[in-house]
Structures are given as C-alpha cells and as structure tokens.
PDB file of C-alpha atoms in Angstrom:
ATOM      1  CA  GLN A 120      -2.690 -13.268 -10.561  1.00  0.00           C
ATOM      2  CA  VAL A 121      -1.379 -13.223  -6.952  1.00  0.00           C
ATOM      3  CA  GLN A 122      -2.580 -10.269  -5.082  1.00  0.00           C
ATOM      4  CA  LEU A 123      -2.971  -8.789  -1.530  1.00  0.00           C
ATOM      5  CA  VAL A 124      -5.661  -6.001  -0.780  1.00  0.00           C
ATOM      6  CA  GLU A 125      -5.501  -3.870   2.512  1.00  0.00           C
ATOM      7  CA  SER A 126      -8.488  -1.973   3.939  1.00  0.00           C
ATOM      8  CA  GLY A 127      -9.556  -0.551   6.994  1.00  0.00           C
ATOM      9  CA  GLY A 128      -7.413   2.410   7.550  1.00  0.00           C
ATOM     10  CA  GLY A 129      -8.584   6.055   8.360  1.00  0.00           C
ATOM     11  CA  LEU A 130      -8.293   8.802  10.678  1.00  0.00           C
ATOM     12  CA  VAL A 131      -8.806   8.367  14.459  1.00  0.00           C
ATOM     13  CA  GLN A 132      -8.127  10.221  17.333  1.00  0.00           C
ATOM     14  CA  ALA A 133      -5.297   8.979  19.948  1.00  0.00           C
ATOM     15  CA  GLY A 134      -6.362   6.491  22.050  1.00  0.00           C
ATOM     16  CA  GLY A 135      -8.819   5.242  19.547  1.00  0.00           C
ATOM     17  CA  SER A 136      -8.870   1.815  17.502  1.00  0.00           C
ATOM     18  CA  LEU A 137      -8.921   0.596  14.313  1.00  0.00           C
ATOM     19  CA  ARG A 138      -8.833  -2.677  12.534  1.00  0.00           C
ATOM     20  CA  LEU A 139      -6.920  -3.558   9.368  1.00  0.00           C
ATOM     21  CA  SER A 140      -7.818  -6.186   6.925  1.00  0.00           C
ATOM     22  CA  CYS A 141      -5.774  -7.946   4.263  1.00  0.00           C
ATOM     23  CA  ALA A 142      -7.391 -10.021   1.691  1.00  0.00           C
ATOM     24  CA  ALA A 143      -5.200 -12.463  -0.383  1.00  0.00           C
ATOM     25  CA  SER A 144      -5.688 -14.271  -3.771  1.00  0.00           C
ATOM     26  CA  GLY A 145      -3.769 -16.431  -6.072  1.00  0.00           C
ATOM     27  CA  ARG A 146      -1.985 -18.354  -4.133  1.00  0.00           C
ATOM     28  CA  SER A 147      -2.100 -21.069  -1.184  1.00  0.00           C
ATOM     29  CA  PHE A 148      -2.619 -18.798   1.953  1.00  0.00           C
ATOM     30  CA  ARG A 149      -2.192 -21.167   4.686  1.00  0.00           C
ATOM     31  CA  ASN A 150       1.188 -22.247   3.893  1.00  0.00           C
ATOM     32  CA  TYR A 151       2.783 -18.923   4.344  1.00  0.00           C
ATOM     33  CA  ASP A 152       3.795 -16.449   6.971  1.00  0.00           C
ATOM     34  CA  MET A 153       2.054 -13.099   7.010  1.00  0.00           C
ATOM     35  CA  GLY A 154       3.351  -9.775   8.080  1.00  0.00           C
ATOM     36  CA  TRP A 155       2.320  -6.084   8.700  1.00  0.00           C
ATOM     37  CA  PHE A 156       4.767  -3.423   7.884  1.00  0.00           C
ATOM     38  CA  ARG A 157       4.409   0.532   8.337  1.00  0.00           C
ATOM     39  CA  GLN A 158       6.284   3.279   6.698  1.00  0.00           C
ATOM     40  CA  ALA A 159       5.789   7.083   7.930  1.00  0.00           C
ATOM     41  CA  PRO A 160       6.923   9.824   5.640  1.00  0.00           C
ATOM     42  CA  GLY A 161      10.482  10.429   5.535  1.00  0.00           C
ATOM     43  CA  LYS A 162      11.142   7.111   7.369  1.00  0.00           C
ATOM     44  CA  GLU A 163      12.097   3.500   6.005  1.00  0.00           C
ATOM     45  CA  ARG A 164       9.451   0.651   6.105  1.00  0.00           C
ATOM     46  CA  GLU A 165       9.411  -0.909   9.579  1.00  0.00           C
ATOM     47  CA  PHE A 166       8.025  -4.017  10.572  1.00  0.00           C
ATOM     48  CA  VAL A 167       4.860  -4.136  12.989  1.00  0.00           C
ATOM     49  CA  ALA A 168       3.876  -7.772  13.207  1.00  0.00           C
ATOM     50  CA  ALA A 169       4.011 -11.325  11.939  1.00  0.00           C
ATOM     51  CA  ILE A 170       1.804 -14.330  12.234  1.00  0.00           C
ATOM     52  CA  SER A 171       3.337 -17.751  10.946  1.00  0.00           C
ATOM     53  CA  TRP A 172       1.611 -20.435   8.923  1.00  0.00           C
ATOM     54  CA  SER A 173       1.435 -22.324  12.175  1.00  0.00           C
ATOM     55  CA  GLY A 174      -0.278 -19.604  14.120  1.00  0.00           C
ATOM     56  CA  GLY A 175       2.493 -18.183  15.950  1.00  0.00           C
ATOM     57  CA  SER A 176       2.880 -14.133  16.343  1.00  0.00           C
ATOM     58  CA  THR A 177       5.630 -11.676  17.090  1.00  0.00           C
ATOM     59  CA  TYR A 178       5.583  -7.657  17.475  1.00  0.00           C
ATOM     60  CA  TYR A 179       7.662  -4.781  17.246  1.00  0.00           C
ATOM     61  CA  ALA A 180       8.071  -3.666  20.820  1.00  0.00           C
ATOM     62  CA  SER A 181       6.576  -0.394  20.385  1.00  0.00           C
ATOM     63  CA  VAL A 182       3.095  -2.080  19.341  1.00  0.00           C
ATOM     64  CA  LYS A 183       3.389  -4.834  21.859  1.00  0.00           C
ATOM     65  CA  GLY A 184       0.460  -5.190  23.997  1.00  0.00           C
ATOM     66  CA  ARG A 185      -1.657  -2.680  21.857  1.00  0.00           C
ATOM     67  CA  PHE A 186      -1.798  -4.536  18.534  1.00  0.00           C
ATOM     68  CA  THR A 187      -3.096  -8.030  17.761  1.00  0.00           C
ATOM     69  CA  ILE A 188      -2.369  -9.925  14.560  1.00  0.00           C
ATOM     70  CA  SER A 189      -4.516 -12.728  13.450  1.00  0.00           C
ATOM     71  CA  ARG A 190      -5.379 -14.946  10.439  1.00  0.00           C
ATOM     72  CA  ASP A 191      -8.268 -16.921   8.780  1.00  0.00           C
ATOM     73  CA  ASN A 192      -7.111 -19.318   6.637  1.00  0.00           C
ATOM     74  CA  ALA A 193     -10.697 -20.307   5.235  1.00  0.00           C
ATOM     75  CA  LYS A 194     -11.251 -16.568   4.098  1.00  0.00           C
ATOM     76  CA  LYS A 195      -7.493 -16.013   2.957  1.00  0.00           C
ATOM     77  CA  SER A 196      -7.296 -12.992   5.134  1.00  0.00           C
ATOM     78  CA  VAL A 197      -4.840 -11.486   7.799  1.00  0.00           C
ATOM     79  CA  TYR A 198      -6.061  -8.727  10.210  1.00  0.00           C
ATOM     80  CA  LEU A 199      -4.406  -6.219  12.421  1.00  0.00           C
ATOM     81  CA  GLN A 200      -6.317  -4.907  15.391  1.00  0.00           C
ATOM     82  CA  MET A 201      -4.740  -1.535  16.661  1.00  0.00           C
ATOM     83  CA  ASN A 202      -5.959  -0.310  20.083  1.00  0.00           C
ATOM     84  CA  SER A 203      -4.858   2.815  22.216  1.00  0.00           C
ATOM     85  CA  LEU A 204      -3.580   4.222  19.114  1.00  0.00           C
ATOM     86  CA  LYS A 205      -0.831   6.987  19.371  1.00  0.00           C
ATOM     87  CA  PRO A 206       0.325   9.845  16.849  1.00  0.00           C
ATOM     88  CA  ASP A 207       3.381   7.939  16.163  1.00  0.00           C
ATOM     89  CA  ASP A 208       1.452   5.181  14.707  1.00  0.00           C
ATOM     90  CA  THR A 209       0.542   7.181  11.980  1.00  0.00           C
ATOM     91  CA  ALA A 210       1.727   5.588   8.732  1.00  0.00           C
ATOM     92  CA  VAL A 211       0.688   3.867   5.405  1.00  0.00           C
ATOM     93  CA  TYR A 212       0.293   0.201   6.760  1.00  0.00           C
ATOM     94  CA  TYR A 213       1.274  -2.702   4.233  1.00  0.00           C
ATOM     95  CA  CYS A 214       0.156  -6.203   4.222  1.00  0.00           C
ATOM     96  CA  ALA A 215       3.042  -8.889   3.034  1.00  0.00           C
ATOM     97  CA  ALA A 216       3.150 -12.487   2.564  1.00  0.00           C
ATOM     98  CA  GLY A 217       6.378 -14.439   3.508  1.00  0.00           C
ATOM     99  CA  ALA A 218       8.438 -15.622   0.491  1.00  0.00           C
ATOM    100  CA  VAL A 219       8.877 -19.351   1.927  1.00  0.00           C
ATOM    101  CA  PRO A 220       6.050 -21.793   2.594  1.00  0.00           C
ATOM    102  CA  TYR A 221       6.224 -23.519   5.949  1.00  0.00           C
ATOM    103  CA  SER A 222       9.263 -21.093   7.055  1.00  0.00           C
ATOM    104  CA  PRO A 223      10.976 -22.533  10.160  1.00  0.00           C
ATOM    105  CA  VAL A 224      11.792 -18.995  10.743  1.00  0.00           C
ATOM    106  CA  MET A 225       9.095 -15.918  11.703  1.00  0.00           C
ATOM    107  CA  PRO A 226       9.999 -13.146   8.930  1.00  0.00           C
ATOM    108  CA  THR A 227      10.719  -9.760  10.532  1.00  0.00           C
ATOM    109  CA  SER A 228      12.458  -8.068   7.831  1.00  0.00           C
ATOM    110  CA  THR A 229      11.352  -6.969   4.356  1.00  0.00           C
ATOM    111  CA  PRO A 230      13.524  -9.092   2.208  1.00  0.00           C
ATOM    112  CA  LEU A 231      11.828 -12.163   3.498  1.00  0.00           C
ATOM    113  CA  TYR A 232       8.455 -11.250   2.097  1.00  0.00           C
ATOM    114  CA  ASP A 233       7.952 -11.294  -1.608  1.00  0.00           C
ATOM    115  CA  LEU A 234       4.678 -10.180  -1.953  1.00  0.00           C
ATOM    116  CA  TRP A 235       2.928  -6.926  -0.993  1.00  0.00           C
ATOM    117  CA  GLY A 236      -0.297  -4.958  -1.040  1.00  0.00           C
ATOM    118  CA  GLN A 237      -0.612  -1.382  -1.850  1.00  0.00           C
ATOM    119  CA  GLY A 238      -0.890  -0.094   1.732  1.00  0.00           C
ATOM    120  CA  THR A 239      -3.910   1.905   3.572  1.00  0.00           C
ATOM    121  CA  GLN A 240      -3.163   5.207   5.452  1.00  0.00           C
ATOM    122  CA  VAL A 241      -3.775   5.528   9.069  1.00  0.00           C
ATOM    123  CA  THR A 242      -3.557   8.772  10.752  1.00  0.00           C
ATOM    124  CA  VAL A 243      -4.080   9.409  14.523  1.00  0.00           C
ATOM    125  CA  SER A 244      -4.622  12.580  15.640  1.00  0.00           C
ATOM    126  CA  SER A 245      -3.701  14.006  18.951  1.00  0.00           C
TER     127      SER A 245
END
C-alpha cells in the first residue's frame, strides 16, 4: 500500500524553527516530485514548496528564504526545514507525491499530486 507519513509538527514561538519529515513507502520514490502544502482553518490548501525528482526546488513567495525543502532518496523521505516562523505559518502541513514520474514541470498545485499524507499540525505563537 502506498503511503506518506508526516512527522515533526508542534508548537513553537515566533522566530523559532521546526523540521518536518515525510516518509514514503510502496512506490518508487526517486522518480517523483514531492511537495509540501498547508491548510489553515477556514482557508484553502496552499502550496508551500516542491522538490523535483532531479533535485530542483521552488517555494511559495511568503516562505522563500525561511523554508528549505530537501529529499533523501535512499531513505525515501522529504523534509521541510522551517526557520523564522511566524504566526501566519500556523496550519496543518501536508506532504504530497507528484502524479507523474520524471515530470518535466515542477508541480505547484494540488491536482498535480495524487498521494497525500495525513498532515501534521504546526502552531506558531506570537
């Protein structure tokens, strides 16, 4: 069974850091783009960051320079290092796997991902 499992969320003060992890199983990991999304209460799920199967990355404007996405293909894992956290970063964070192997385009929208984790809560206090 294909599965994504996130971990690493929690409560942190503004200006602090957290590192989210996502472990994949059941599918060839290295051939797919991976992404992080987040959803705050009452808001739509939004793109945060993505890393391609070839190692390139892209970020949502509001997190660029503060968040870093990385992957370890040997461990079938993707990570999101979040620094200088702000209260506006509070949300449930979801890991997702791209739907197309060796995609030529970096996916930044939810329809381009076909596998999702259960989410992990990140709360940033002011």
